[in-house]
CSV table of C-alpha atoms and ligand atoms in Angstrom, one decimal:
chain,number,residue,atom,x,y,z
L,1,UNK,CA,-106.8,-99.2,54.4
L,2,UNK,CA,-106.1,-103.3,53.5
L,3,UNK,CA,-105.9,-103.0,49.8
L,4,UNK,CA,-104.2,-105.4,47.3
L,5,UNK,CA,-102.1,-102.0,46.0
L,6,UNK,CA,-100.6,-101.5,49.6
L,7,UNK,CA,-96.7,-102.3,49.3
L,8,UNK,CA,-95.2,-104.0,52.0
L,9,UNK,CA,-93.3,-100.3,53.6
L,10,UNK,CA,-96.9,-99.3,53.9
L,11,UNK,CA,-98.4,-102.3,56.1
L,12,UNK,CA,-95.5,-102.1,58.2
L,13,UNK,CA,-96.6,-98.4,59.0
L,14,UNK,CA,-100.0,-99.6,59.6
L,15,UNK,CA,-99.2,-102.0,61.7
L,16,UNK,CA,-96.7,-100.6,63.7
L,17,UNK,CA,-99.3,-97.4,64.2
L,18,UNK,CA,-102.2,-100.1,65.5
L,19,UNK,CA,-100.0,-101.5,68.1
L,20,UNK,CA,-98.5,-97.9,69.0
L,21,UNK,CA,-102.6,-98.0,69.7
L,22,UNK,CA,-102.8,-101.0,72.1
L,23,UNK,CA,-100.4,-99.9,75.1
L,24,UNK,CA,-101.2,-102.8,76.7
L,25,UNK,CA,-100.3,-105.0,73.7
L,26,UNK,CA,-102.4,-107.2,71.5
L,27,UNK,CA,-102.2,-111.2,70.5
L,28,UNK,CA,-100.7,-112.1,67.3
L,29,UNK,CA,-103.1,-114.1,66.1
L,30,UNK,CA,-106.0,-111.4,66.6
L,31,UNK,CA,-102.9,-109.0,65.4
L,32,UNK,CA,-102.8,-110.3,61.6
L,33,UNK,CA,-107.1,-110.7,61.9
L,34,UNK,CA,-107.4,-107.1,62.6
L,35,UNK,CA,-105.0,-105.8,60.1
L,36,UNK,CA,-106.6,-107.8,57.4
L,37,UNK,CA,-103.5,-109.8,56.5
L,38,UNK,CA,-102.4,-113.4,56.6
L,39,UNK,CA,-100.5,-114.9,59.0
L,40,UNK,CA,-97.1,-115.3,57.2
L,41,UNK,CA,-97.2,-111.5,55.9
L,42,UNK,CA,-98.3,-110.2,59.6
L,43,UNK,CA,-95.0,-112.7,61.0
L,44,UNK,CA,-92.7,-110.9,58.5
L,45,UNK,CA,-93.6,-107.8,59.6
L,46,UNK,CA,-93.6,-108.1,63.3
L,47,UNK,CA,-90.2,-109.6,62.4
L,48,UNK,CA,-89.2,-106.5,61.1
L,49,UNK,CA,-90.4,-104.1,64.1
L,50,UNK,CA,-88.7,-106.5,66.5
L,51,UNK,CA,-85.1,-106.3,64.6
L,52,UNK,CA,-85.6,-102.8,64.4
L,53,UNK,CA,-86.4,-102.8,68.3
L,54,UNK,CA,-89.7,-101.0,67.6
L,55,UNK,CA,-91.6,-103.5,69.2
L,56,UNK,CA,-91.5,-106.8,71.9
L,57,UNK,CA,-92.6,-110.1,71.3
L,58,UNK,CA,-93.5,-112.3,74.7
L,59,UNK,CA,-94.6,-115.8,74.5
L,60,UNK,CA,-98.5,-116.1,76.2
L,61,UNK,CA,-101.1,-118.5,76.4
L,62,UNK,CA,-101.2,-121.2,73.1
L,63,UNK,CA,-98.3,-120.4,70.5
L,64,UNK,CA,-99.0,-117.1,70.2
L,65,UNK,CA,-96.9,-113.5,71.3
L,66,UNK,CA,-98.2,-110.8,73.4
L,67,UNK,CA,-97.1,-107.7,70.8
L,68,UNK,CA,-95.9,-104.3,72.4
L,69,UNK,CA,-94.6,-101.4,71.1
L,70,UNK,CA,-91.1,-100.3,72.8
L,71,UNK,CA,-91.3,-96.4,73.3
L,72,UNK,CA,-88.0,-94.6,72.2
L,73,UNK,CA,-86.4,-92.7,74.6
L,74,UNK,CA,-84.5,-90.4,72.6
L,75,UNK,CA,-82.9,-87.8,74.5
L,76,UNK,CA,-82.5,-84.7,73.8
L,77,UNK,CA,-78.9,-83.3,73.5
L,78,UNK,CA,-78.8,-80.1,75.3
L,79,UNK,CA,-76.3,-78.8,73.5
L,80,UNK,CA,-78.7,-78.0,70.9
L,81,UNK,CA,-80.1,-75.1,72.8
L,82,UNK,CA,-76.5,-73.6,73.4
L,83,UNK,CA,-75.2,-70.8,71.1
L,84,UNK,CA,-71.4,-70.7,72.3
L,85,UNK,CA,-72.3,-69.6,76.4
L,86,UNK,CA,-76.1,-68.3,75.1
L,87,UNK,CA,-79.2,-70.7,75.5
L,88,UNK,CA,-81.7,-70.1,73.5
L,89,UNK,CA,-84.1,-67.2,74.8
L,90,UNK,CA,-87.4,-69.5,74.2
L,91,UNK,CA,-86.6,-72.0,76.4
L,92,UNK,CA,-87.6,-69.8,79.2
L,93,UNK,CA,-89.3,-67.0,77.6
L,94,UNK,CA,-92.7,-65.9,79.1
L,95,UNK,CA,-93.3,-62.9,75.8
L,96,UNK,CA,-96.2,-63.6,73.5
L,97,UNK,CA,-94.1,-65.0,70.8
L,98,UNK,CA,-93.4,-63.4,67.4
L,99,UNK,CA,-90.9,-64.9,66.3
L,100,UNK,CA,-90.4,-63.2,62.5
L,101,UNK,CA,-90.0,-60.1,64.6
L,102,UNK,CA,-88.4,-61.6,68.2
L,103,UNK,CA,-85.1,-60.1,68.7
L,104,UNK,CA,-84.2,-62.1,71.3
L,105,UNK,CA,-84.0,-64.8,68.9
L,106,UNK,CA,-82.5,-63.1,66.4
L,107,UNK,CA,-79.5,-62.1,68.7
L,108,UNK,CA,-79.5,-65.6,69.5
L,109,UNK,CA,-79.1,-67.2,66.0
L,110,UNK,CA,-76.2,-64.3,65.9
L,111,UNK,CA,-74.2,-65.9,69.0
L,112,UNK,CA,-75.0,-69.5,66.8
L,113,UNK,CA,-73.4,-68.7,63.9
L,114,UNK,CA,-70.5,-66.5,65.2
L,115,UNK,CA,-70.0,-69.4,67.6
L,116,UNK,CA,-70.1,-72.3,64.6
L,117,UNK,CA,-67.3,-69.9,63.4
L,118,UNK,CA,-64.9,-70.1,66.3
G,1,SF4,S1,-89.1,-66.4,69.6
G,1,SF4,FE1,-88.7,-65.0,71.0
G,1,SF4,S2,-90.7,-64.4,71.6
G,1,SF4,FE2,-90.9,-66.4,71.0
G,1,SF4,S3,-90.4,-68.3,72.7
G,1,SF4,FE3,-88.1,-67.4,71.7
G,1,SF4,S4,-87.5,-65.9,72.8
G,1,SF4,FE4,-89.6,-66.0,73.3
């Protein structure tokens, strides 16, 4: 999508998606052409993404940069799977799953509610 009604947030999202799809990185001077943007807009977008820690820019050939996506490694808090001392049954479940009628999950949710009240 490269229409004139695309706002900056949409351009940022489109640029990030494009960069993610190039795991080895992409040269900045090629990127703005691929995105159908002017170099100034592209630079502004990349500055924003870099400030947010979503990309890196490394100087490379000529006066351009290699733009690379930074995979975020969000850590999951293991305590989210606990209700007091009870581990979420889904973690090690081998049953055929039917969430609405699962007694194990229902019991765990009750444990969670009581653990929250303590
Ligand atoms: S909802 Fe019940 S059946 Fe489904 S994975 Fe969790 S524990 Fe197993």
